[in-house]
Short mmCIF file of C-alpha atoms and ligand atoms in Angstrom, two decimals:
data_model
loop_
_atom_site.label_atom_id
_atom_site.label_comp_id
_atom_site.label_asym_id
_atom_site.label_seq_id
_atom_site.Cartn_x
_atom_site.Cartn_y
_atom_site.Cartn_z
CA UNK L 5 0.00 0.00 0.00
CA UNK L 6 1.29 3.46 -0.99
CA UNK L 7 0.86 6.39 1.35
CA UNK L 8 1.57 10.04 0.48
CA UNK L 9 2.87 11.72 3.61
CA UNK L 10 2.30 15.50 3.53
CA UNK L 11 4.02 18.17 5.66
CA UNK L 12 6.74 15.54 6.21
CA UNK L 13 9.68 16.81 8.25
CA UNK L 14 12.85 14.78 8.86
CA UNK L 15 11.61 13.67 12.29
CA UNK L 16 8.35 12.38 10.74
CA UNK L 17 10.32 10.34 8.21
CA UNK L 18 12.57 8.88 10.89
CA UNK L 19 9.75 7.85 13.22
CA UNK L 20 7.45 6.45 10.48
CA UNK L 21 10.32 4.56 8.77
CA UNK L 22 11.54 3.12 12.07
CA UNK L 23 8.04 1.90 12.89
CA UNK L 24 7.50 0.55 9.36
CA UNK L 25 10.70 -1.49 9.63
CA UNK L 26 9.37 -3.12 12.79
CA UNK L 27 6.92 -5.04 10.59
CA UNK L 28 3.52 -3.53 11.36
CA UNK L 29 2.17 -4.78 8.03
CA UNK L 30 3.26 -8.05 6.41
CA UNK L 31 4.90 -6.35 3.41
CA UNK L 32 5.39 -2.99 5.06
CA UNK L 33 3.89 0.23 3.77
CA UNK L 34 5.43 2.35 1.04
CA UNK L 35 5.65 5.90 2.36
CA UNK L 36 6.24 8.70 -0.15
CA UNK L 37 7.27 11.85 1.67
CA UNK L 38 6.43 15.40 0.64
CA UNK L 39 7.56 18.55 2.43
CA UNK L 40 4.55 20.31 0.93
CA UNK L 41 1.38 21.04 2.86
CA UNK L 42 -1.67 19.32 1.40
CA UNK L 43 -4.03 21.76 -0.33
CA UNK L 44 -5.78 22.14 -3.69
CA UNK L 45 -2.43 22.79 -5.43
CA UNK L 46 -0.55 19.83 -3.97
CA UNK L 47 -3.29 17.16 -3.86
CA UNK L 48 -2.04 15.83 -7.24
CA UNK L 49 1.14 14.60 -5.53
CA UNK L 50 -0.95 11.75 -4.11
CA UNK L 51 -1.29 10.20 -7.59
CA UNK L 52 -1.23 6.37 -7.35
CA UNK L 53 -1.50 6.44 -3.56
CA UNK L 54 -4.10 4.59 -1.50
CA UNK L 55 -3.92 6.91 1.48
CA UNK L 56 -2.68 10.32 2.58
CA UNK L 57 -1.00 10.88 5.92
CA UNK L 58 -1.44 14.48 7.13
CA UNK L 59 -0.79 16.87 10.00
CA UNK L 60 -2.45 19.88 11.66
CA UNK L 61 -2.06 22.45 8.89
CA UNK L 62 -2.86 20.23 5.91
CA UNK L 63 -6.18 21.26 4.46
CA UNK L 64 -8.77 18.62 3.70
CA UNK L 65 -11.76 20.64 2.59
CA UNK L 66 -14.34 19.33 0.10
CA UNK L 67 -12.43 20.29 -3.09
CA UNK L 68 -9.20 18.70 -1.82
CA UNK L 69 -11.04 15.53 -0.77
CA UNK L 70 -12.75 15.36 -4.16
CA UNK L 71 -9.38 15.76 -5.91
CA UNK L 72 -7.86 13.00 -3.77
CA UNK L 73 -10.84 10.73 -4.40
CA UNK L 74 -10.50 11.24 -8.16
CA UNK L 75 -6.86 10.10 -7.86
CA UNK L 76 -7.97 6.87 -6.13
CA UNK L 77 -7.07 7.85 -2.57
CA UNK L 78 -9.45 6.25 -0.07
CA UNK L 79 -7.98 6.93 3.37
CA UNK L 80 -6.87 9.94 5.42
CA UNK L 81 -4.69 9.17 8.43
CA UNK L 82 -4.00 12.15 10.68
CA UNK L 83 -0.75 12.29 12.65
CA UNK L 84 -2.55 14.41 15.27
CA UNK L 85 -5.52 14.39 17.64
CA UNK L 86 -7.42 17.42 16.31
CA UNK L 87 -9.37 16.98 13.06
CA UNK L 88 -10.82 20.48 12.61
CA UNK L 89 -8.94 20.69 9.27
CA UNK L 90 -10.99 17.85 7.72
CA UNK L 91 -14.44 18.39 6.20
CA UNK L 92 -15.90 15.23 7.72
CA UNK L 93 -19.25 15.56 5.93
CA UNK L 94 -17.49 15.63 2.55
CA UNK L 95 -15.14 12.80 3.61
CA UNK L 96 -18.07 10.64 4.66
CA UNK L 97 -20.00 11.37 1.48
CA UNK L 98 -16.99 10.27 -0.58
CA UNK L 99 -16.54 7.13 1.55
CA UNK L 100 -13.14 8.04 2.99
CA UNK L 101 -11.68 6.13 5.92
CA UNK L 102 -10.52 8.90 8.32
CA UNK L 103 -8.53 8.04 11.43
CA UNK L 104 -6.49 10.06 13.91
CA UNK L 105 -4.13 9.63 16.83
CA UNK L 106 -6.50 10.39 19.72
CA UNK L 107 -3.80 10.60 22.38
CA UNK L 108 -0.08 10.82 22.23
CA UNK L 109 1.56 11.62 25.46
CA UNK L 110 -0.93 14.17 26.81
CA UNK L 111 1.80 14.82 29.38
CA UNK L 112 4.06 16.13 26.57
CA UNK L 113 1.60 18.96 25.81
CA UNK L 114 0.87 19.51 29.51
CA UNK L 115 4.60 19.83 30.26
CA UNK L 116 5.03 22.31 27.42
CA UNK L 117 2.09 24.30 28.82
CA UNK L 118 3.97 24.43 32.12
CA UNK L 119 7.17 25.46 30.33
CA UNK L 120 5.30 28.41 28.80
CA UNK L 121 3.71 29.43 32.12
CA UNK L 122 7.00 29.17 34.04
CA UNK L 123 9.02 30.97 31.36
CA UNK L 124 6.61 33.86 31.05
CA UNK L 125 6.01 34.18 34.78
CA UNK L 126 9.72 34.24 35.73
CA UNK L 127 10.88 35.77 32.41
CA UNK L 128 13.61 33.17 31.94
CA UNK L 129 13.61 33.88 28.17
CA UNK L 130 14.66 37.46 28.90
CA UNK L 131 17.01 36.50 31.74
CA UNK L 132 18.85 34.11 29.41
CA UNK L 133 19.64 36.91 26.95
CA UNK L 134 20.52 39.41 29.66
CA UNK L 135 23.00 37.14 31.42
CA UNK L 136 24.70 36.20 28.15
CA UNK L 137 25.23 39.91 27.50
CA UNK L 138 26.67 40.44 30.97
CA UNK L 139 23.56 42.26 32.26
CA UNK L 140 22.77 40.94 35.72
CA UNK L 141 20.10 43.53 36.62
CA UNK L 142 16.84 42.07 37.91
CA UNK L 143 14.57 45.01 37.04
CA UNK L 144 11.81 43.86 34.73
CA UNK L 145 12.15 40.18 35.65
CA UNK L 146 9.77 40.20 38.64
CA UNK L 147 7.51 37.14 38.68
CA UNK L 148 4.80 35.83 41.00
CA UNK L 149 4.90 32.77 43.26
CA UNK L 150 2.57 30.27 41.60
CA UNK L 151 1.93 28.31 44.79
CA UNK L 152 -1.51 29.37 46.03
CA UNK L 153 -2.60 30.95 42.74
CA UNK L 154 -5.76 29.91 40.88
CA UNK L 155 -5.48 28.30 37.45
CA UNK L 156 -8.50 27.74 35.18
CA UNK L 157 -8.38 24.77 32.82
CA UNK L 158 -10.84 25.07 29.92
CA UNK L 159 -11.34 21.49 28.67
CA UNK L 160 -10.55 18.87 31.30
CA UNK L 161 -9.91 16.01 28.86
CA UNK L 162 -6.58 14.18 28.60
CA UNK L 163 -4.26 17.21 28.24
CA UNK L 164 -6.27 19.46 30.57
CA UNK L 165 -6.23 16.76 33.23
CA UNK L 166 -2.47 16.18 32.87
CA UNK L 167 -1.93 19.96 33.18
CA UNK L 168 -4.20 20.12 36.23
CA UNK L 169 -2.24 17.30 37.92
CA UNK L 170 1.04 19.23 37.61
CA UNK L 171 -0.45 22.53 38.79
CA UNK L 172 -2.21 20.83 41.69
CA UNK L 173 1.14 19.34 42.67
CA UNK L 174 2.60 22.86 42.69
CA UNK L 175 0.02 24.01 45.22
CA UNK L 176 -2.27 25.88 42.84
CA UNK L 177 -6.05 25.96 43.20
CA UNK L 178 -7.36 24.36 40.02
CA UNK L 179 -10.69 25.25 38.43
CA UNK L 180 -12.05 23.47 35.38
CA UNK L 181 -14.73 24.01 32.79
CA UNK L 182 -15.98 21.24 30.52
CA UNK L 183 -19.45 20.28 29.23
CA UNK L 184 -18.52 16.71 30.25
CA UNK L 185 -17.01 17.05 33.75
CA UNK L 186 -14.63 14.23 34.69
CA UNK L 187 -14.42 12.55 38.12
CA UNK L 188 -10.61 12.41 37.76
CA UNK L 189 -10.53 16.19 37.43
CA UNK L 190 -13.00 16.67 40.27
CA UNK L 191 -10.51 14.87 42.55
CA UNK L 192 -8.04 17.72 41.86
CA UNK L 193 -10.21 20.81 41.56
CA UNK L 194 -13.72 22.13 41.02
CA UNK L 195 -15.66 22.26 37.78
CA UNK L 196 -17.32 25.68 37.44
CA UNK L 197 -19.15 27.69 34.74
CA UNK L 198 -16.82 29.38 32.24
CA UNK L 199 -17.63 32.91 33.45
CA UNK L 200 -16.72 31.98 37.02
CA UNK L 201 -13.48 30.33 35.86
CA UNK L 202 -12.52 33.45 33.89
CA UNK L 203 -13.33 35.77 36.79
CA UNK L 204 -11.42 33.78 39.43
CA UNK L 205 -8.31 32.56 37.59
CA UNK L 206 -4.84 34.11 37.68
CA UNK L 207 -3.96 31.88 34.72
CA UNK L 208 -6.44 30.58 32.12
CA UNK L 209 -5.21 27.64 30.04
CA UNK L 210 -7.14 26.38 27.00
CA UNK L 211 -7.34 22.62 26.32
CA UNK L 212 -10.62 22.13 24.45
CA UNK L 213 -10.95 21.26 20.76
CA UNK L 214 -11.67 23.85 18.06
CA UNK L 215 -15.27 23.50 16.90
CA UNK L 216 -17.89 25.91 15.61
CA UNK L 217 -18.98 26.32 19.26
CA UNK L 218 -15.51 27.02 20.64
CA UNK L 219 -14.18 29.25 17.85
CA UNK L 220 -13.17 32.63 19.37
CA UNK L 221 -14.41 31.53 22.80
CA UNK L 222 -11.80 33.99 24.04
CA UNK L 223 -13.04 37.27 22.58
CA UNK L 224 -13.53 40.86 23.74
CA UNK L 225 -16.32 39.87 26.17
CA UNK L 226 -14.55 36.88 27.74
CA UNK L 227 -11.27 38.82 28.05
CA UNK L 228 -13.17 41.56 29.90
CA UNK L 229 -14.38 38.93 32.39
CA UNK L 230 -10.81 37.83 33.18
CA UNK L 231 -8.96 39.19 36.21
CA UNK L 232 -6.87 42.28 35.41
CA UNK L 233 -3.26 41.17 34.92
CA UNK L 234 -4.14 37.49 34.36
CA UNK L 235 -2.20 35.20 32.03
CA UNK L 236 -3.83 33.49 29.03
CA UNK L 237 -2.25 30.28 27.72
CA UNK L 238 -3.29 28.49 24.54
CA UNK L 239 -1.64 25.20 23.56
CA UNK L 240 -4.81 23.83 21.93
CA UNK L 241 -5.82 25.48 18.65
CA UNK L 242 -5.30 29.06 17.49
CA UNK L 243 -8.92 29.56 16.44
CA UNK L 244 -10.09 29.41 20.07
CA UNK L 245 -8.77 32.94 20.49
CA UNK L 246 -9.71 36.19 18.71
CA UNK L 247 -6.15 37.50 18.30
CA UNK L 248 -7.22 41.09 17.52
CA UNK L 249 -9.20 41.22 20.78
CA UNK L 250 -6.20 39.79 22.65
CA UNK L 251 -3.94 42.49 21.21
CA UNK L 252 -6.39 45.17 22.38
CA UNK L 253 -6.47 43.59 25.86
CA UNK L 254 -2.65 43.55 25.98
CA UNK L 255 -2.44 47.17 24.82
CA UNK L 256 -4.91 48.28 27.52
CA UNK L 257 -2.82 46.33 30.12
CA UNK L 258 -5.94 44.35 31.12
CA UNK L 259 -4.37 41.07 29.97
CA UNK L 260 -1.11 40.63 31.86
CA UNK L 261 0.58 37.87 29.85
CA UNK L 262 -0.07 35.76 26.78
CA UNK L 263 1.60 32.42 26.00
CA UNK L 264 0.64 30.59 22.83
CA UNK L 265 1.87 27.47 21.06
CA UNK L 266 -0.85 27.81 18.41
CA UNK L 267 -2.05 30.74 16.32
CA UNK L 268 -5.14 31.10 14.14
CA UNK L 269 -3.14 31.88 10.97
CA UNK L 270 -0.26 29.53 11.85
CA UNK L 271 -0.48 27.50 8.64
CA UNK L 272 1.34 30.28 6.75
CA UNK L 273 4.18 30.38 9.30
CA UNK L 274 4.67 27.40 11.56
CA UNK L 275 6.83 24.37 10.73
CA UNK L 276 8.79 26.46 8.20
CA UNK L 277 12.04 28.47 8.32
CA UNK L 278 10.93 32.00 7.46
CA UNK L 279 13.91 33.66 9.17
CA UNK L 280 15.28 35.19 5.96
CA UNK L 281 11.92 36.50 4.75
CA UNK L 282 9.63 39.45 5.37
CA UNK L 283 6.72 38.18 7.43
CA UNK L 284 3.63 39.98 6.17
CA UNK L 285 1.24 38.89 8.91
CA UNK L 286 0.87 42.22 10.77
CA UNK L 287 -1.21 40.69 13.58
CA UNK L 288 1.48 38.11 14.34
CA UNK L 289 4.21 40.74 14.08
CA UNK L 290 2.31 43.00 16.52
CA UNK L 291 2.21 40.12 19.00
CA UNK L 292 5.98 39.79 18.67
CA UNK L 293 6.46 43.37 19.93
CA UNK L 294 5.03 42.72 23.41
CA UNK L 295 7.55 41.81 26.13
CA UNK L 296 4.79 39.92 27.98
CA UNK L 297 3.95 37.61 25.04
CA UNK L 298 5.64 34.26 24.46
CA UNK L 299 5.06 32.27 21.28
CA UNK L 300 6.27 28.80 20.33
CA UNK L 301 5.55 27.24 16.94
CA UNK L 302 3.18 24.35 17.76
CA UNK L 303 5.79 22.24 19.53
CA UNK L 304 3.66 21.05 22.46
CA UNK L 305 3.55 17.52 21.08
CA UNK L 306 7.22 17.44 20.13
CA UNK L 307 8.87 14.81 22.31
CA UNK L 308 10.59 11.60 21.22
CA UNK L 309 7.99 9.56 23.10
CA UNK L 310 5.06 11.34 21.44
CA UNK L 311 6.57 10.96 17.94
CA UNK L 312 6.93 7.22 18.50
CA UNK L 313 3.31 6.95 19.71
CA UNK L 314 2.11 8.95 16.70
CA UNK L 315 3.99 6.66 14.29
CA UNK L 316 2.77 3.46 15.98
CA UNK L 317 -0.87 4.58 16.07
CA UNK L 318 -0.73 5.84 12.48
CA UNK L 319 0.61 2.50 11.23
CA UNK L 320 -2.00 0.69 13.34
CA UNK L 321 -4.72 2.82 11.71
CA UNK L 322 -3.35 1.95 8.26
CA UNK L 323 -3.36 -1.76 9.13
CA UNK L 324 -7.08 -1.46 9.99
CA UNK L 325 -7.76 0.38 6.73
CA UNK L 326 -5.87 -2.26 4.71
CA UNK L 327 -7.70 -5.11 6.45
CA UNK L 328 -11.09 -3.37 6.38
CA UNK L 329 -11.34 -4.06 10.11
CA UNK L 330 -12.93 -2.01 12.88
CA UNK L 331 -10.60 0.87 13.79
CA UNK L 332 -10.96 2.42 17.28
CA UNK L 333 -9.41 5.69 16.09
CA UNK L 334 -11.76 6.24 13.19
CA UNK L 335 -13.27 9.73 13.02
CA UNK L 336 -16.85 10.08 11.84
CA UNK L 337 -19.16 13.05 11.61
CA UNK L 338 -21.64 11.76 14.20
P1 NAI P 5 -9.68 15.46 24.78
O1 NAI P 5 -10.73 15.11 23.79
O2 NAI P 5 -9.16 14.41 25.69
O3 NAI P 5 -10.20 16.68 25.71
C1 NAI P 5 -10.86 17.80 25.22
C2 NAI P 5 -11.90 18.21 26.25
O4 NAI P 5 -12.48 19.44 25.85
C3 NAI P 5 -13.04 17.19 26.42
O5 NAI P 5 -13.16 16.79 27.78
C4 NAI P 5 -14.25 17.96 25.94
O6 NAI P 5 -15.46 17.59 26.64
C5 NAI P 5 -13.83 19.39 26.25
N1 NAI P 5 -14.64 20.40 25.57
C6 NAI P 5 -15.32 20.32 24.40
N2 NAI P 5 -15.96 21.49 24.17
C7 NAI P 5 -15.69 22.31 25.22
C8 NAI P 5 -16.07 23.63 25.57
N3 NAI P 5 -16.90 24.35 24.80
N4 NAI P 5 -15.59 24.15 26.72
C9 NAI P 5 -14.77 23.45 27.53
N5 NAI P 5 -14.38 22.18 27.25
C10 NAI P 5 -14.83 21.62 26.11
O7 NAI P 5 -8.51 16.13 23.94
P2 NAI P 5 -6.98 16.33 24.38
O8 NAI P 5 -6.18 15.15 23.95
O9 NAI P 5 -6.93 16.75 25.80
O10 NAI P 5 -6.55 17.54 23.42
C11 NAI P 5 -7.11 18.83 23.60
C12 NAI P 5 -6.69 19.70 22.42
O11 NAI P 5 -5.28 19.92 22.47
C13 NAI P 5 -6.92 19.05 21.04
O12 NAI P 5 -8.23 19.33 20.57
C14 NAI P 5 -5.88 19.71 20.17
O13 NAI P 5 -6.49 20.81 19.54
C15 NAI P 5 -4.83 20.21 21.17
N6 NAI P 5 -3.51 19.59 20.97
C16 NAI P 5 -2.41 20.41 20.84
C17 NAI P 5 -1.14 19.88 20.66
C18 NAI P 5 0.06 20.76 20.53
O14 NAI P 5 1.11 20.28 20.06
N7 NAI P 5 0.02 22.02 20.92
C19 NAI P 5 -0.95 18.42 20.56
C20 NAI P 5 -2.16 17.65 20.79
C21 NAI P 5 -3.39 18.23 20.96
#
């Protein structure tokens, strides 16, 4: 079976090839790697392939799915948990097998969330540069003791829960908001309405999926409900946050800190080296001017353990597709 792997970086090739060599399928799979992101222009690269293997910024809207179907592609295997980039109605209508990696080291993303919170709170990113330049002044590096502070976790699923466990261990009061409250979370903190979470939290961390209901859940109105000087952290999906509203809240000093690993327009920037180019996204560039904003380029998942889990689950999903057997990771519209 031939699989066109889009948005393939060297680490994707290494982990998929290593897993393939371990004999997941009797004859192994034939992976054809493309650096390109999947979209209407690049879909033709999947000529002669049975499946496409894609990541967060590959675009699988109806026209792309139709183009893939016309080429004979019948399966979409996602190397990620989120599937907001797939038009599931169109995929289902065309009879595509769509499967994802529902969980890969939720702790990896939770630990990165903590790295962002700790860095921004104690300004270690600025301290690093200062000390290297021989500047040992502390002015401007003042942080807050996190022990005893209140952290609001929006989405208490696998990653939210893992984040809550760490923060609880640090002595924080943990609040959660989720339409499906979990008993595991309730053992660590209290589930409260979103407005109460926003009003009480010193740090708000987003861990819910991007859907039509959650898009721009952090907007002008919800930012106004947050405590003055609070920190907003988003390691989930960029579309959860209205970035223009966030910039206004930063400019008015109402929002104290912003840490993001995801950005609504990230597909034009992330996972690429744009260091020698003019970046024409003025909203992103405005964010870069704030000393109290920290951005990483969607690296929450990026640990050796998570890459191995992604490769193993992806090959497992392909085995199910090849055998026509029931796949636990299949994504359907219902
Ligand atoms: P999960 O499915 O275990 O948990 C998501 C939780 O959000 C569920 O409990 C769900 O009930 C809840 N939820 C749904 N709608 C909500 C709403 N309106 N308000 C509050 N909660 C709501 O998913 P998991 O594994 O914890 O992943 C969460 C998100 O993290 C994914 O959707 C993905 O977008 C993102 N992610 C980011 C990565 C990164 O590298 N930065 C890597 C992996 C996932």
